[in-house]
Amino acid sequence: MGILVLLVAATGTVGAYRCCAEWVNEYHGYLPSLEHNDENAEGFYNELSSDAYWSGDFIYGDDWAWESDWKDPSRGGHDNWYTDDTYFAFFSGHGSSSGFYFGTTNDDHQLHYDDALWGNTKMDWIAIDACEVLKDKWFTGVSHWFDAFEGLHSICGFYTTCHDVSDRGSRFAKRMDGTWAEWTIIQSWIQAAKDTEGPSTYVAALAADVDGNTNTYDCWNDHIYGHGSSVNPPADPPFWWYGKYQC
């Protein structure tokens, strides 16, 4: 039996799609503090929430950015009220191959990949502007995030360490929402990284496949709602697309 893959060009009402962002500069000695994550996250949030199809739900920073906002209720968090209750989430702060980090212990300092079940409420896309969150170490590192896909379309992040910059978020959003272009989400992320990093940095992305057909790229080619087509993946996708690119 054939499988029909429907490409949906969003025609929703004004402000129908909500985004959110969290950022951390102050790590209280747990990790070195940073300087520009507030500007970086605000650039993404303000740009996308000003689009006719999108609205901003919340942006929290420093001690108001909590790990539990990203953690599934089955793991003790409440992302169903926060990040997973929006369609696009953005984080800017410290990261590693096992997750990303907060300055408080609400509930703890790290959102570990085992804490994440994204898309079982609303979340379609997440950008994690943090070091090494998509580091594919010995061909196994990225697979840690597979279980986080419960309706999620894609994760944007970095393979290597990255720099503390102020404008990657705004550049990312402007290439998605028609301000500069209407590129795909992953294409926009790669270019925003190239704009703000040097050749020693590698940017990365991980996207769900719909049907296991390696001749189609499915969620890898998603656009944000209102600015092109996207594919709705199943929970627990049969296949994933992964790529890393030198900046």
C-alpha positions as a LaTeX table, in Angstrom:
\begin{tabular}{lrrr}
\hline
Residue & $x$ (\AA) & $y$ (\AA) & $z$ (\AA) \\
\hline
Met1 & 0.00 & 0.00 & 0.00 \\
Gly2 & 1.40 & 3.39 & $-0.96$ \\
Ile3 & 1.96 & 6.22 & 1.50 \\
Leu4 & 0.80 & 9.69 & 0.56 \\
Val5 & 3.00 & 12.46 & 1.95 \\
Leu6 & 1.11 & 15.73 & 2.13 \\
Leu7 & 3.06 & 18.96 & 1.84 \\
Val8 & 1.08 & 21.63 & 3.64 \\
Ala9 & 1.43 & 25.31 & 2.82 \\
Ala10 & 0.18 & 27.03 & 5.95 \\
Thr11 & $-2.62$ & 29.52 & 5.53 \\
Gly12 & $-3.48$ & 30.04 & 9.18 \\
Thr13 & $-4.89$ & 33.10 & 10.86 \\
Val14 & $-2.78$ & 36.04 & 11.93 \\
Gly15 & $-0.49$ & 35.17 & 14.83 \\
Ala16 & $-1.75$ & 31.59 & 14.96 \\
Tyr17 & 1.65 & 30.03 & 15.55 \\
Arg18 & 3.44 & 30.74 & 18.83 \\
Cys19 & 7.18 & 30.80 & 19.47 \\
Cys20 & 9.23 & 30.99 & 22.65 \\
Ala21 & 12.83 & 31.51 & 23.73 \\
Glu22 & 15.02 & 31.07 & 26.80 \\
Trp23 & 18.57 & 32.20 & 27.41 \\
Val24 & 21.23 & 32.05 & 30.10 \\
Asn25 & 24.21 & 34.35 & 30.66 \\
Glu26 & 24.62 & 33.99 & 34.43 \\
Tyr27 & 25.62 & 30.49 & 35.53 \\
His28 & 26.50 & 31.40 & 39.14 \\
Gly29 & 29.85 & 29.61 & 38.99 \\
Tyr30 & 28.41 & 26.30 & 37.79 \\
Leu31 & 29.77 & 27.12 & 34.32 \\
Pro32 & 31.54 & 30.24 & 32.99 \\
Ser33 & 29.08 & 33.08 & 32.52 \\
Leu34 & 28.34 & 34.39 & 29.03 \\
Glu35 & 27.49 & 37.85 & 27.67 \\
His36 & 25.29 & 37.87 & 24.58 \\
Asn37 & 22.67 & 35.15 & 24.92 \\
Asp38 & 19.99 & 37.65 & 25.91 \\
Glu39 & 20.50 & 39.61 & 22.68 \\
Asn40 & 20.75 & 36.42 & 20.67 \\
Ala41 & 17.50 & 34.92 & 21.95 \\
Glu42 & 15.65 & 38.25 & 21.89 \\
Gly43 & 16.70 & 38.73 & 18.26 \\
Phe44 & 15.08 & 35.44 & 17.30 \\
Tyr45 & 11.98 & 35.98 & 19.43 \\
Asn46 & 11.31 & 39.58 & 18.45 \\
Glu47 & 11.82 & 38.93 & 14.75 \\
Leu48 & 9.66 & 35.83 & 14.49 \\
Ser49 & 6.91 & 37.11 & 16.79 \\
Ser50 & 6.57 & 40.22 & 14.63 \\
Asp51 & 5.64 & 38.09 & 11.60 \\
Ala52 & 1.98 & 38.12 & 10.61 \\
Tyr53 & 1.62 & 34.35 & 11.05 \\
Trp54 & 3.44 & 34.17 & 14.37 \\
Ser55 & 3.16 & 35.52 & 17.89 \\
Gly56 & 5.42 & 35.40 & 20.92 \\
Asp57 & 4.33 & 33.28 & 23.87 \\
Phe58 & 7.18 & 33.88 & 26.34 \\
Ile59 & 10.88 & 34.66 & 26.62 \\
Tyr60 & 12.71 & 33.93 & 29.90 \\
Gly61 & 16.32 & 34.52 & 30.81 \\
Asp62 & 18.92 & 33.75 & 33.48 \\
Asp63 & 17.22 & 32.64 & 36.72 \\
Trp64 & 13.81 & 32.63 & 35.03 \\
Ala65 & 14.98 & 30.11 & 32.43 \\
Trp66 & 14.31 & 26.67 & 33.91 \\
Glu67 & 15.32 & 23.21 & 32.80 \\
Ser68 & 11.85 & 21.95 & 33.76 \\
Asp69 & 10.30 & 24.19 & 31.07 \\
Trp70 & 11.89 & 21.82 & 28.51 \\
Lys71 & 11.36 & 18.52 & 30.34 \\
Asp72 & 8.42 & 16.25 & 29.64 \\
Pro73 & 5.89 & 15.69 & 32.48 \\
Ser74 & 6.66 & 11.97 & 32.37 \\
Arg75 & 10.23 & 12.94 & 33.34 \\
Gly76 & 9.14 & 15.34 & 36.07 \\
Gly77 & 8.95 & 18.58 & 34.09 \\
His78 & 6.20 & 20.78 & 32.68 \\
Asp79 & 7.11 & 21.45 & 29.06 \\
Asn80 & 3.46 & 20.86 & 28.11 \\
Trp81 & 2.74 & 24.27 & 29.68 \\
Tyr82 & 5.81 & 26.01 & 28.28 \\
Thr83 & 8.15 & 25.09 & 25.41 \\
Asp84 & 6.14 & 22.17 & 24.04 \\
Asp85 & 3.01 & 24.31 & 24.08 \\
Thr86 & 4.59 & 26.44 & 21.31 \\
Tyr87 & 5.49 & 25.55 & 17.73 \\
Phe88 & 9.08 & 26.86 & 17.67 \\
Ala89 & 11.45 & 27.02 & 20.66 \\
Phe90 & 14.89 & 28.64 & 20.82 \\
Phe91 & 17.57 & 28.23 & 23.50 \\
Ser92 & 20.83 & 30.17 & 23.82 \\
Gly93 & 23.43 & 29.18 & 26.41 \\
His94 & 25.94 & 26.47 & 27.27 \\
Gly95 & 25.68 & 22.97 & 25.85 \\
Ser96 & 27.41 & 19.64 & 25.41 \\
Ser97 & 26.83 & 16.38 & 23.57 \\
Ser98 & 24.49 & 15.27 & 26.36 \\
Gly99 & 22.24 & 18.34 & 26.52 \\
Phe100 & 22.13 & 22.04 & 27.41 \\
Tyr101 & 22.55 & 23.94 & 30.65 \\
Phe102 & 20.79 & 26.36 & 32.97 \\
Gly103 & 21.95 & 28.62 & 35.78 \\
Thr104 & 19.38 & 27.34 & 38.29 \\
Thr105 & 18.38 & 23.95 & 39.64 \\
Asn106 & 14.71 & 24.10 & 38.62 \\
Asp107 & 14.69 & 21.10 & 38.42 \\
Asp108 & 18.40 & 20.74 & 37.69 \\
His109 & 21.20 & 22.38 & 35.74 \\
Gln110 & 21.06 & 20.23 & 32.61 \\
Leu111 & 18.33 & 19.33 & 30.16 \\
His112 & 19.66 & 15.88 & 29.33 \\
Tyr113 & 18.56 & 14.23 & 26.10 \\
Asp114 & 16.75 & 11.59 & 28.18 \\
Asp115 & 14.53 & 14.36 & 29.64 \\
Ala116 & 13.13 & 15.43 & 26.26 \\
Leu117 & 9.92 & 14.29 & 24.59 \\
Trp118 & 9.08 & 17.08 & 22.16 \\
Gly119 & 6.11 & 17.44 & 19.88 \\
Asn120 & 3.65 & 15.39 & 21.90 \\
Thr121 & 1.93 & 18.70 & 22.70 \\
Lys122 & 2.80 & 21.19 & 19.94 \\
Met123 & 6.51 & 21.74 & 19.37 \\
Asp124 & 7.52 & 21.31 & 15.73 \\
Trp125 & 11.00 & 22.86 & 15.68 \\
Ile126 & 13.75 & 23.65 & 18.16 \\
Ala127 & 17.01 & 25.55 & 17.72 \\
Ile128 & 19.61 & 24.96 & 20.44 \\
Asp129 & 22.27 & 27.65 & 20.10 \\
Ala130 & 24.80 & 25.89 & 22.31 \\
Cys131 & 28.04 & 23.96 & 21.92 \\
Glu132 & 28.16 & 20.36 & 20.70 \\
Val133 & 24.48 & 19.46 & 21.24 \\
Leu134 & 24.50 & 17.65 & 17.88 \\
Lys135 & 28.00 & 16.21 & 18.12 \\
Asp136 & 27.94 & 12.87 & 16.31 \\
Lys137 & 30.68 & 11.15 & 18.32 \\
Trp138 & 31.66 & 7.79 & 16.82 \\
Phe139 & 28.38 & 7.76 & 14.89 \\
Thr140 & 26.30 & 7.38 & 18.04 \\
Gly141 & 26.02 & 10.82 & 19.63 \\
Val142 & 23.16 & 12.22 & 17.56 \\
Ser143 & 21.11 & 9.06 & 18.01 \\
His144 & 20.69 & 10.00 & 21.68 \\
Trp145 & 18.15 & 12.60 & 20.51 \\
Phe146 & 16.04 & 10.16 & 18.48 \\
Asp147 & 13.74 & 9.40 & 21.42 \\
Ala148 & 13.01 & 13.12 & 21.84 \\
Phe149 & 11.04 & 13.10 & 18.57 \\
Glu150 & 7.38 & 12.65 & 19.53 \\
Gly151 & 5.99 & 14.79 & 16.73 \\
Leu152 & 9.02 & 17.10 & 16.58 \\
His153 & 10.18 & 17.92 & 13.04 \\
Ser154 & 13.81 & 18.95 & 13.54 \\
Ile155 & 16.57 & 20.11 & 15.89 \\
Cys156 & 19.10 & 22.75 & 14.84 \\
Gly157 & 22.37 & 22.97 & 16.77 \\
Phe158 & 26.14 & 22.65 & 16.59 \\
Tyr159 & 28.55 & 19.76 & 16.10 \\
Thr160 & 31.49 & 21.68 & 17.59 \\
Thr161 & 31.83 & 24.45 & 20.11 \\
Cys162 & 30.38 & 27.78 & 18.99 \\
His163 & 30.82 & 31.41 & 19.99 \\
Asp164 & 28.84 & 33.70 & 22.27 \\
Val165 & 27.32 & 36.07 & 19.68 \\
Ser166 & 24.48 & 38.58 & 19.76 \\
Asp167 & 22.86 & 38.31 & 16.33 \\
Arg168 & 22.64 & 34.70 & 15.19 \\
Gly169 & 19.03 & 34.40 & 16.35 \\
Ser170 & 17.83 & 37.44 & 14.44 \\
Arg171 & 19.73 & 36.41 & 11.30 \\
Phe172 & 18.19 & 32.96 & 11.55 \\
Ala173 & 14.64 & 34.30 & 11.81 \\
Lys174 & 15.04 & 36.91 & 9.09 \\
Arg175 & 15.96 & 34.25 & 6.56 \\
Met176 & 12.85 & 32.23 & 7.42 \\
Asp177 & 10.12 & 34.85 & 7.73 \\
Gly178 & 10.55 & 36.78 & 4.49 \\
Thr179 & 12.44 & 39.75 & 5.93 \\
Trp180 & 15.55 & 38.66 & 4.01 \\
Ala181 & 14.34 & 35.39 & 2.47 \\
Glu182 & 11.90 & 32.52 & 2.85 \\
Trp183 & 14.44 & 29.74 & 3.09 \\
Thr184 & 13.94 & 26.42 & 4.79 \\
Ile185 & 14.54 & 26.31 & 8.53 \\
Ile186 & 17.70 & 24.24 & 8.28 \\
Gln187 & 19.09 & 26.26 & 5.36 \\
Ser188 & 18.48 & 29.44 & 7.38 \\
Trp189 & 20.22 & 27.98 & 10.44 \\
Ile190 & 23.27 & 26.89 & 8.48 \\
Gln191 & 23.64 & 30.31 & 6.88 \\
Ala192 & 23.15 & 32.14 & 10.20 \\
Ala193 & 25.97 & 30.03 & 11.63 \\
Lys194 & 28.19 & 30.76 & 8.63 \\
Asp195 & 27.48 & 34.48 & 9.12 \\
Thr196 & 28.59 & 34.41 & 12.75 \\
Glu197 & 31.27 & 31.69 & 13.04 \\
Gly198 & 34.65 & 30.87 & 11.53 \\
Pro199 & 35.86 & 27.78 & 9.64 \\
Ser200 & 36.75 & 25.88 & 12.81 \\
Thr201 & 33.04 & 25.68 & 13.73 \\
Tyr202 & 30.67 & 23.05 & 12.36 \\
Val203 & 26.93 & 23.63 & 12.43 \\
Ala204 & 24.49 & 20.70 & 12.41 \\
Ala205 & 20.84 & 19.68 & 12.13 \\
Leu206 & 18.76 & 16.57 & 12.74 \\
Ala207 & 15.37 & 16.10 & 11.06 \\
Ala208 & 12.62 & 13.49 & 11.08 \\
Asp209 & 11.74 & 11.41 & 8.05 \\
Val210 & 8.15 & 10.42 & 7.39 \\
Asp211 & 8.26 & 7.11 & 5.56 \\
Gly212 & 11.82 & 5.79 & 5.44 \\
Asn213 & 12.17 & 6.70 & 1.78 \\
Thr214 & 15.75 & 7.91 & 1.36 \\
Asn215 & 14.86 & 9.62 & $-1.92$ \\
Thr216 & 12.82 & 12.25 & $-0.09$ \\
Tyr217 & 14.10 & 14.59 & 2.61 \\
Asp218 & 10.76 & 15.30 & 4.31 \\
Cys219 & 11.22 & 17.49 & 7.43 \\
Trp220 & 14.74 & 18.47 & 6.37 \\
Asn221 & 13.07 & 20.80 & 3.86 \\
Asp222 & 10.51 & 22.34 & 6.22 \\
His223 & 9.68 & 26.05 & 6.10 \\
Ile224 & 8.07 & 27.85 & 9.01 \\
Tyr225 & 4.31 & 28.15 & 8.84 \\
Gly226 & 3.16 & 30.93 & 6.57 \\
His227 & 6.32 & 30.91 & 4.45 \\
Gly228 & 6.36 & 27.64 & 2.54 \\
Ser229 & 5.68 & 23.95 & 2.83 \\
Ser230 & 6.32 & 21.57 & 5.71 \\
Val231 & 5.77 & 17.88 & 6.39 \\
Asn232 & 4.01 & 16.51 & 9.45 \\
Pro233 & 6.03 & 13.57 & 10.83 \\
Pro234 & 4.84 & 10.71 & 13.00 \\
Ala235 & 5.93 & 10.24 & 16.58 \\
Asp236 & 8.91 & 7.88 & 16.66 \\
Pro237 & 9.97 & 8.47 & 13.04 \\
Pro238 & 11.31 & 5.52 & 11.03 \\
Phe239 & 14.37 & 7.42 & 9.87 \\
Trp240 & 16.28 & 10.66 & 10.46 \\
Trp241 & 18.35 & 13.00 & 8.34 \\
Tyr242 & 21.52 & 14.40 & 9.86 \\
Gly243 & 24.04 & 16.84 & 8.43 \\
Lys244 & 27.02 & 18.87 & 9.65 \\
Tyr245 & 28.59 & 21.74 & 7.73 \\
Gln246 & 31.77 & 23.75 & 8.09 \\
Cys247 & 31.19 & 27.44 & 8.72 \\
\hline
\end{tabular}
